[in-house]
């Protein structure tokens, strides 16, 4: 960001806009289909519009929902196990020049493969991710509410 001091203001307005847009989307969906509203909201749409919306959702998931938590998880793991001063369990995964060592890259690839295998083999993984997302959104909304008080 060019002006880091404006970060909190930008985050507040982003959350407000997201809450308003999601609420309006839910209201329009319910008023349109009433009791016939399906669990997955895109299943209510006509097939051509559903395909376009699903393409946008997949691209959004690949570009934002996957990399951001992955980088956060990698940072926590690296700081906990590899870079915690002299208390780390394993040697630093970065070389003297700041570049990632090959075995550090292998660990990152292993994390991606492990996540993929969990998604494939855990039954009802979509419901588990929906629950996780809902709880995370609830926590974020609570933090957002507390920041205004």
CSV table of C-alpha atoms in Angstrom, one decimal:
chain,number,residue,atom,x,y,z
A,1,UNK,CA,0.0,0.0,0.0
A,2,UNK,CA,1.2,3.5,-0.7
A,3,UNK,CA,-0.4,4.9,2.5
A,4,UNK,CA,-0.3,2.2,5.3
A,5,UNK,CA,-2.0,4.6,7.7
A,6,UNK,CA,-5.2,4.3,5.6
A,7,UNK,CA,-5.3,0.5,5.9
A,8,UNK,CA,-7.8,0.3,8.8
A,9,UNK,CA,-10.2,2.8,7.1
A,10,UNK,CA,-10.0,0.8,3.9
A,11,UNK,CA,-10.7,-2.5,5.8
A,12,UNK,CA,-13.7,-1.0,7.6
A,13,UNK,CA,-15.2,0.2,4.3
A,14,UNK,CA,-14.4,-3.1,2.6
A,15,UNK,CA,-16.2,-5.0,5.4
A,16,UNK,CA,-19.2,-2.7,5.3
A,17,UNK,CA,-19.5,-3.0,1.5
A,18,UNK,CA,-19.2,-6.8,1.7
A,19,UNK,CA,-21.9,-7.0,4.4
A,20,UNK,CA,-24.3,-4.8,2.4
A,21,UNK,CA,-23.7,-6.7,-0.9
A,22,UNK,CA,-24.0,-10.1,0.7
A,23,UNK,CA,-27.2,-9.1,2.5
A,24,UNK,CA,-28.7,-7.7,-0.6
A,25,UNK,CA,-27.8,-10.8,-2.6
A,26,UNK,CA,-29.4,-13.0,0.0
A,27,UNK,CA,-32.5,-10.8,0.1
A,28,UNK,CA,-32.9,-10.8,-3.7
A,29,UNK,CA,-32.3,-14.6,-3.9
A,30,UNK,CA,-35.0,-15.2,-1.2
A,31,UNK,CA,-37.5,-12.8,-2.8
A,32,UNK,CA,-36.9,-14.4,-6.2
A,33,UNK,CA,-37.2,-18.1,-5.3
A,34,UNK,CA,-38.8,-18.0,-1.8
A,35,UNK,CA,-39.2,-21.5,-0.4
A,36,UNK,CA,-37.8,-23.0,-3.6
A,37,UNK,CA,-34.4,-21.5,-2.9
A,38,UNK,CA,-31.8,-24.3,-3.1
A,39,UNK,CA,-28.9,-24.9,-0.7
A,40,UNK,CA,-26.3,-23.9,-3.3
A,41,UNK,CA,-27.5,-20.5,-4.5
A,42,UNK,CA,-26.1,-20.9,-8.0
A,43,UNK,CA,-28.3,-24.0,-8.6
A,44,UNK,CA,-31.3,-21.6,-8.8
A,45,UNK,CA,-29.9,-19.8,-11.8
A,46,UNK,CA,-30.5,-20.8,-15.5
A,47,UNK,CA,-27.8,-23.1,-16.8
A,48,UNK,CA,-25.9,-20.5,-19.0
A,49,UNK,CA,-25.7,-17.9,-16.2
A,50,UNK,CA,-24.8,-20.7,-13.7
A,51,UNK,CA,-21.8,-21.7,-15.9
A,52,UNK,CA,-20.5,-18.2,-16.1
A,53,UNK,CA,-21.0,-17.6,-12.4
A,54,UNK,CA,-19.3,-20.9,-11.5
A,55,UNK,CA,-16.3,-19.9,-13.7
A,56,UNK,CA,-16.0,-16.6,-11.9
A,57,UNK,CA,-16.2,-18.4,-8.5
A,58,UNK,CA,-13.6,-21.0,-9.5
A,59,UNK,CA,-11.2,-18.2,-10.6
A,60,UNK,CA,-11.9,-16.3,-7.4
A,61,UNK,CA,-11.1,-19.3,-5.3
A,62,UNK,CA,-7.9,-20.1,-7.2
A,63,UNK,CA,-6.7,-16.5,-7.0
A,64,UNK,CA,-7.7,-15.6,-3.5
A,65,UNK,CA,-9.0,-18.3,-1.3
A,66,UNK,CA,-6.3,-20.8,-1.9
A,67,UNK,CA,-3.0,-18.7,-1.9
A,68,UNK,CA,-3.8,-16.4,0.9
A,69,UNK,CA,-4.4,-19.0,3.6
A,70,UNK,CA,-1.6,-21.1,2.2
A,71,UNK,CA,0.9,-18.3,2.6
A,72,UNK,CA,-0.3,-17.6,6.1
A,73,UNK,CA,0.0,-21.3,7.0
A,74,UNK,CA,3.5,-21.5,5.5
A,75,UNK,CA,4.6,-18.4,7.4
A,76,UNK,CA,3.4,-19.8,10.7
A,77,UNK,CA,5.0,-23.1,10.1
A,78,UNK,CA,8.3,-21.5,9.0
A,79,UNK,CA,8.5,-19.2,12.0
A,80,UNK,CA,7.5,-22.0,14.4
A,81,UNK,CA,9.7,-24.8,13.2
A,82,UNK,CA,12.5,-23.2,11.1
A,83,UNK,CA,13.2,-19.6,12.1
A,84,UNK,CA,12.5,-19.3,15.8
A,85,UNK,CA,15.9,-17.9,16.6
A,86,UNK,CA,18.0,-20.7,18.3
A,87,UNK,CA,14.9,-22.6,19.4
A,88,UNK,CA,13.8,-23.9,16.0
A,89,UNK,CA,13.4,-27.7,15.6
A,90,UNK,CA,14.9,-27.7,12.1
A,91,UNK,CA,17.5,-25.7,10.2
A,92,UNK,CA,16.5,-22.5,8.4
A,93,UNK,CA,14.8,-23.2,5.1
A,94,UNK,CA,16.3,-20.1,3.6
A,95,UNK,CA,19.9,-19.8,2.4
A,96,UNK,CA,22.4,-17.0,3.3
A,97,UNK,CA,21.3,-15.0,0.2
A,98,UNK,CA,17.6,-15.2,1.3
A,99,UNK,CA,16.5,-17.7,-1.3
A,100,UNK,CA,14.4,-20.7,-0.5
A,101,UNK,CA,16.4,-23.9,-0.3
A,102,UNK,CA,15.2,-26.9,-2.4
A,103,UNK,CA,14.0,-28.9,0.6
A,104,UNK,CA,12.0,-25.9,1.7
A,105,UNK,CA,10.3,-25.9,-1.6
A,106,UNK,CA,9.7,-29.6,-1.3
A,107,UNK,CA,8.0,-29.0,2.1
A,108,UNK,CA,5.7,-26.3,0.5
A,109,UNK,CA,4.8,-28.7,-2.3
A,110,UNK,CA,4.1,-31.4,0.3
A,111,UNK,CA,1.8,-29.1,2.1
A,112,UNK,CA,-0.2,-28.4,-1.1
A,113,UNK,CA,-0.4,-32.2,-1.9
A,114,UNK,CA,-1.5,-33.0,1.7
A,115,UNK,CA,-4.2,-30.4,1.4
A,116,UNK,CA,-5.3,-31.8,-1.9
A,117,UNK,CA,-5.4,-35.3,-0.5
A,118,UNK,CA,-7.5,-34.1,2.4
A,119,UNK,CA,-10.0,-32.5,0.0
A,120,UNK,CA,-10.2,-35.7,-2.0
A,121,UNK,CA,-10.5,-38.3,0.8
A,122,UNK,CA,-12.4,-36.5,3.6
A,123,UNK,CA,-16.1,-37.3,3.2
A,124,UNK,CA,-18.4,-34.2,2.8
A,125,UNK,CA,-15.3,-31.9,2.5
A,126,UNK,CA,-17.5,-29.2,1.0
A,127,UNK,CA,-19.7,-29.1,4.1
A,128,UNK,CA,-16.6,-29.0,6.4
A,129,UNK,CA,-15.2,-26.1,4.4
A,130,UNK,CA,-18.6,-24.4,4.5
A,131,UNK,CA,-18.6,-24.7,8.3
A,132,UNK,CA,-15.1,-23.4,8.5
A,133,UNK,CA,-15.9,-20.5,6.3
A,134,UNK,CA,-19.0,-19.6,8.2
A,135,UNK,CA,-17.2,-19.7,11.5
A,136,UNK,CA,-14.4,-17.6,10.1
A,137,UNK,CA,-16.8,-15.1,8.7
A,138,UNK,CA,-18.6,-15.0,12.1
A,139,UNK,CA,-15.3,-14.3,13.8
A,140,UNK,CA,-14.4,-11.6,11.4
A,141,UNK,CA,-17.8,-10.0,11.7
A,142,UNK,CA,-17.5,-10.1,15.5
A,143,UNK,CA,-14.0,-8.5,15.4
A,144,UNK,CA,-15.4,-5.9,13.0
A,145,UNK,CA,-18.3,-5.1,15.3
A,146,UNK,CA,-15.9,-4.9,18.3
A,147,UNK,CA,-13.6,-2.5,16.4
A,148,UNK,CA,-16.6,-0.1,16.0
A,149,UNK,CA,-17.5,-0.1,19.7
